[in-house]
Coordinates of C-alpha atoms and ligand atoms in Angstrom, one line a residue:
M6 CA 4.8 3.1 33.4
A7 CA 6.0 6.2 34.6
D8 CA 4.9 9.4 32.3
D9 CA 7.7 11.8 30.4
K10 CA 4.6 14.5 30.2
P11 CA 3.3 16.9 31.9
Q12 CA -0.4 17.0 33.0
I13 CA -0.5 20.5 31.8
M14 CA -3.3 21.2 28.9
D15 CA -2.0 21.4 25.7
P16 CA -1.5 25.4 24.1
D17 CA -3.4 24.7 21.9
W18 CA -6.5 23.0 24.2
L19 CA -10.3 24.6 23.5
V20 CA -11.3 24.6 27.2
F21 CA -15.4 23.8 26.8
H22 CA -18.1 26.6 27.0
P23 CA -18.3 28.7 30.0
N24 CA -22.2 30.0 30.3
P25 CA -24.6 27.3 27.1
K26 CA -27.5 28.9 26.8
K27 CA -31.6 27.5 28.5
P28 CA -32.1 25.5 25.8
D29 CA -35.2 26.2 24.0
F30 CA -35.4 22.3 23.0
Q31 CA -37.5 21.3 26.0
L32 CA -36.3 17.3 27.1
P33 CA -38.3 14.4 27.8
A34 CA -38.7 13.7 30.8
G35 CA -36.2 10.9 31.7
A36 CA -33.7 12.2 29.0
V37 CA -29.8 10.6 28.2
D38 CA -27.1 12.8 27.6
A39 CA -26.0 8.8 25.8
H40 CA -22.1 10.4 25.0
C41 CA -20.3 12.3 27.3
H42 CA -16.5 12.3 28.9
V43 CA -14.7 13.1 31.7
F44 CA -10.8 14.1 32.4
G45 CA -9.1 13.8 35.6
P46 CA -9.3 16.1 37.4
A47 CA -5.6 15.8 36.9
A48 CA -4.3 16.0 40.1
E49 CA -6.0 13.4 42.0
F50 CA -6.7 11.0 38.7
P51 CA -3.9 11.4 36.4
F52 CA -3.6 11.4 32.2
A53 CA -2.3 8.0 30.5
P54 CA 2.0 7.5 30.1
E55 CA 0.6 6.7 26.4
R56 CA -2.6 9.0 25.5
K57 CA -2.0 11.9 22.4
Y58 CA -3.1 14.6 23.7
T59 CA -3.2 16.7 27.7
P60 CA -6.7 18.1 27.7
C61 CA -8.2 20.3 30.9
D62 CA -9.6 19.4 34.1
A63 CA -13.4 18.2 33.3
G64 CA -14.1 16.4 36.7
K65 CA -18.3 14.5 37.6
D66 CA -19.3 17.9 39.3
K67 CA -19.1 20.0 35.9
L68 CA -20.7 17.1 34.5
F69 CA -23.8 16.7 36.6
A70 CA -24.1 20.6 36.7
L71 CA -24.6 20.4 33.6
R72 CA -27.3 17.5 33.1
D73 CA -29.2 19.2 35.3
Y74 CA -28.6 23.1 33.6
L75 CA -29.4 20.9 29.7
G76 CA -32.4 18.4 32.2
F77 CA -30.8 15.8 31.3
E78 CA -32.6 13.7 33.9
R79 CA -28.9 10.9 33.2
N80 CA -25.2 10.1 32.2
V81 CA -24.0 8.6 29.4
I82 CA -20.0 8.0 30.5
V83 CA -17.5 6.7 27.9
Q84 CA -13.9 5.6 28.9
A85 CA -11.6 9.6 26.7
T86 CA -8.5 8.5 25.4
C87 CA -6.8 10.4 27.0
H88 CA -6.7 8.4 30.6
G89 CA -5.6 5.1 28.1
K90 CA -6.7 1.9 29.9
D91 CA -6.9 3.3 33.9
N92 CA -10.8 3.9 34.3
R93 CA -10.2 4.8 37.3
A94 CA -12.2 9.2 36.9
L95 CA -14.5 7.5 34.7
V96 CA -15.2 4.4 37.5
D97 CA -15.1 7.2 40.1
A98 CA -17.7 8.8 38.6
L99 CA -20.1 6.6 38.0
R100 CA -20.2 5.8 41.5
H101 CA -21.2 9.0 42.5
S102 CA -24.1 9.4 39.8
D103 CA -27.0 8.1 43.1
G104 CA -27.0 5.8 40.5
K105 CA -27.6 8.2 37.4
A106 CA -25.0 7.7 34.8
R107 CA -23.6 4.7 33.6
G108 CA -20.4 4.1 31.6
V109 CA -17.8 2.9 28.6
A110 CA -14.7 2.2 29.8
S111 CA -11.8 1.0 28.2
V112 CA -9.6 -2.5 28.6
G113 CA -7.2 -4.5 27.4
S114 CA -7.6 -8.3 27.2
D115 CA -5.7 -9.1 30.8
I116 CA -8.9 -7.1 32.4
S117 CA -9.7 -10.9 34.5
E118 CA -12.7 -11.4 35.8
A119 CA -12.9 -9.8 39.1
E120 CA -11.8 -6.0 37.1
L121 CA -15.3 -6.9 35.4
A122 CA -17.7 -7.3 38.4
D123 CA -16.6 -4.4 39.6
M124 CA -16.8 -2.1 37.3
H125 CA -20.0 -3.5 36.5
E126 CA -21.5 -2.9 39.9
A127 CA -20.4 0.4 39.2
G128 CA -22.6 0.8 36.1
V129 CA -19.9 -0.2 33.8
R130 CA -22.0 -1.3 30.9
G131 CA -19.7 -1.7 28.3
V132 CA -16.3 -0.7 26.4
R133 CA -14.6 1.1 23.8
F134 CA -12.5 -0.3 20.8
N135 CA -11.5 2.8 19.0
F136 CA -9.7 2.7 15.9
V137 CA -8.7 5.9 15.4
K138 CA -5.5 6.3 14.8
R139 CA -4.9 9.9 16.0
L140 CA -6.4 8.6 19.1
V141 CA -4.7 5.6 20.1
D142 CA -2.3 2.6 18.7
A143 CA -3.9 0.7 16.1
T144 CA -4.6 -2.5 18.3
P145 CA -4.4 -6.7 17.0
K146 CA -8.3 -7.0 15.7
E147 CA -6.9 -9.8 18.1
V148 CA -7.7 -8.5 21.5
F149 CA -10.2 -6.9 20.7
L150 CA -12.1 -10.1 20.2
S151 CA -10.9 -11.8 23.4
I152 CA -11.8 -8.7 24.9
A153 CA -14.7 -8.7 22.8
E154 CA -15.3 -12.4 24.5
K155 CA -14.8 -11.4 28.0
I156 CA -17.5 -8.7 28.3
A157 CA -19.9 -11.0 26.4
P158 CA -21.0 -12.8 29.4
L159 CA -22.3 -9.5 31.8
G160 CA -24.4 -8.2 29.1
W161 CA -22.2 -5.1 27.7
H162 CA -22.0 -4.2 24.4
I163 CA -18.6 -2.6 22.3
V164 CA -18.5 0.6 21.5
V165 CA -16.2 1.1 18.4
Y166 CA -14.9 4.5 16.5
F167 CA -13.8 4.5 13.5
E168 CA -13.5 7.2 10.0
A169 CA -15.5 6.6 7.4
Q170 CA -12.9 5.3 5.3
D171 CA -11.9 2.8 7.1
L172 CA -15.2 0.5 7.9
A173 CA -15.6 -1.3 4.9
E174 CA -11.9 -2.9 6.1
L175 CA -13.8 -3.2 9.2
E176 CA -16.8 -4.8 8.0
P177 CA -15.5 -8.5 8.4
F178 CA -13.7 -7.6 11.8
L179 CA -17.9 -6.0 12.7
A180 CA -19.3 -9.4 11.1
Q181 CA -17.7 -10.9 14.0
L182 CA -17.9 -9.2 17.2
P183 CA -20.7 -11.3 19.5
T184 CA -22.5 -8.4 21.0
T185 CA -24.4 -5.3 20.6
I186 CA -22.2 -3.0 18.5
V187 CA -23.0 0.9 19.0
V188 CA -21.3 3.4 16.1
D189 CA -19.5 6.4 17.0
H190 CA -20.9 9.6 15.4
M191 CA -22.5 7.7 12.2
G192 CA -19.1 6.7 11.3
R193 CA -17.5 10.0 11.3
P194 CA -19.2 10.6 7.2
D195 CA -17.4 13.5 5.0
V196 CA -21.1 15.3 5.3
T197 CA -19.0 17.4 2.4
K198 CA -20.6 14.3 0.2
G199 CA -23.2 14.4 0.5
I200 CA -26.0 11.6 1.7
D201 CA -26.1 9.3 -1.0
H202 CA -22.6 9.1 -2.2
P203 CA -21.6 5.5 -2.0
D204 CA -19.1 5.7 1.8
F205 CA -22.2 7.5 4.1
Q206 CA -24.4 4.0 2.0
R207 CA -22.4 1.8 2.9
F208 CA -22.9 3.1 6.3
L209 CA -26.6 2.8 6.4
D210 CA -26.3 -0.7 4.3
L211 CA -24.3 -2.0 7.3
M212 CA -26.6 -0.4 9.6
A213 CA -29.7 -2.2 7.6
G214 CA -28.3 -5.4 7.1
N215 CA -26.9 -6.2 10.7
E216 CA -29.7 -5.0 13.8
R217 CA -27.6 -5.3 16.6
I218 CA -25.7 -2.7 15.2
W219 CA -26.2 1.5 16.8
S220 CA -25.3 4.1 16.1
K221 CA -24.7 7.5 18.2
V222 CA -26.5 10.7 15.8
T223 CA -23.8 12.8 17.6
C224 CA -21.0 15.2 16.7
P225 CA -21.9 17.9 14.7
E226 CA -19.5 20.3 15.6
R227 CA -17.0 17.7 14.8
L228 CA -18.3 17.0 11.2
S229 CA -20.3 20.0 10.4
K230 CA -17.2 22.5 7.1
Q231 CA -20.1 25.0 8.3
G232 CA -19.9 25.0 11.2
P233 CA -23.2 26.9 13.7
P234 CA -25.4 25.3 13.5
Y235 CA -24.6 22.8 11.7
S236 CA -26.7 22.4 9.0
D237 CA -24.7 21.0 7.2
V238 CA -24.9 17.9 8.8
V239 CA -29.2 17.8 9.4
P240 CA -29.5 15.3 7.1
Y241 CA -27.5 13.1 8.2
A242 CA -27.9 12.7 11.1
K243 CA -32.3 12.8 10.2
A244 CA -31.8 10.5 7.7
V245 CA -30.2 7.6 10.4
V246 CA -33.1 8.4 12.7
E247 CA -35.9 8.3 11.1
A248 CA -34.5 4.2 9.3
F249 CA -34.0 2.7 12.5
P250 CA -35.3 4.8 14.9
D251 CA -34.5 2.3 17.5
R252 CA -30.8 1.9 17.6
V253 CA -30.1 5.9 18.0
L254 CA -29.1 7.0 20.9
W255 CA -27.7 11.0 21.3
G256 CA -24.5 12.6 23.7
T257 CA -23.1 16.1 24.0
D258 CA -20.0 14.7 23.8
W259 CA -18.7 17.5 26.4
P260 CA -16.3 18.2 26.9
H261 CA -15.1 18.3 23.1
P262 CA -12.2 16.6 22.7
N263 CA -9.5 18.2 20.5
M264 CA -12.2 20.4 19.0
K265 CA -10.1 22.9 16.9
S266 CA -12.4 25.2 14.9
H267 CA -14.5 25.8 17.9
M268 CA -16.5 25.0 21.3
P269 CA -20.0 24.4 20.5
D270 CA -22.5 26.2 23.5
D271 CA -24.2 23.1 25.3
G272 CA -27.0 24.3 24.8
A273 CA -27.8 25.3 20.8
L274 CA -26.2 20.5 20.1
V275 CA -29.8 20.6 22.5
D276 CA -31.2 22.5 19.6
F277 CA -30.3 20.5 17.5
I278 CA -32.3 17.1 18.1
P279 CA -35.5 18.1 17.1
L280 CA -34.6 19.1 13.1
I281 CA -32.9 15.3 13.6
A282 CA -35.6 14.2 15.2
P283 CA -38.6 16.0 14.0
T284 CA -41.4 14.3 16.3
P285 CA -42.6 13.6 19.6
D286 CA -42.2 9.8 19.1
L287 CA -38.7 10.0 17.6
Q288 CA -37.5 12.2 20.5
L289 CA -38.0 9.8 22.8
K290 CA -36.5 6.8 21.5
L291 CA -33.2 8.5 20.8
L292 CA -33.6 10.7 23.8
V293 CA -35.9 8.1 26.9
D294 CA -36.4 5.0 24.8
N295 CA -33.0 3.8 23.8
P296 CA -30.1 4.8 26.2
N297 CA -32.5 3.5 28.5
R298 CA -32.8 0.2 27.5
L299 CA -29.5 -0.7 26.2
Y300 CA -28.1 1.0 29.8
W301 CA -31.1 1.1 32.2
A302 CA -32.3 -2.4 31.9
Ligands
0GY8 C1 -15.5 11.9 21.2 C2 -14.6 12.2 20.2 C3 -13.5 12.4 20.8 C4 -11.8 12.2 21.7 C5 -12.1 10.2 22.4 O1 -11.5 9.4 23.0 C6 -11.5 10.8 23.1 O2 -10.7 10.9 23.1 O3 -13.3 9.7 22.4 C7 -12.3 12.8 18.9 O4 -11.3 14.0 19.7 O5 -13.0 12.3 18.4 O6 -15.9 10.7 20.8 O7 -15.2 13.3 21.8

């Protein structure tokens, strides 16, 4: 498909933090940043024609340097929508990670078994189904279901990204998926409503009713209405961690696509972890045991 848009960063794009603080919170040995992305670099891995945004370059070298600086041992790199179903930047990062990164790809129903095997060998362990309308054109549920059938035999899981108001409509679909399901950013609750609001309770009920559903307790900077230090998000993430300690993941979301209000300091994001996982036991599960079980077992 020919690209009719220049590969030039959107004028209102916010670039990732140039010099994050060293976290005060010391990450446990083996900690995994289980939600981050690579963007390009565009000269080597052009963004997809169907993308909804054109970001800054944020390649694997910068990501791996941040991993080491913050004190993480490993990354889970999630295919960003600006690369569409072209997973070359992701796979290249995985292949250059010395086994320290796993990936979540975006594929179509026409993906072949050979292509899946190749991605598996590189370190891909899941696919992402995106329902956020500002990021992607809608994909029919039958297409997602046929992709799910194809990836299930590999032992992969499915990451789903949706907004809180869409959960009710998606529930029957989620129940049909044959694999472990990981929900991005706690299903994006409206944090002005309170954790007792039926919308957030619906999300907790979903997890309570289906042991295959995991949640990333990520993106306080995206969910917060107050801004740093994101205190308004703490009760939500803490509730999920404490209710489902064996089914939660944490990640930076570097390089933070589509942030409009501000760019978070990645070191300060790490300092958010002990607020939502207050004990060493919860921290170990969130940062080490759970991601290693899902991605490196
Ligand atoms: C995130 C969130 C966003 C973007 C993407 O793939 C993406 O483009 O995931 C967003 O804009 O909410 O998880 O990084």
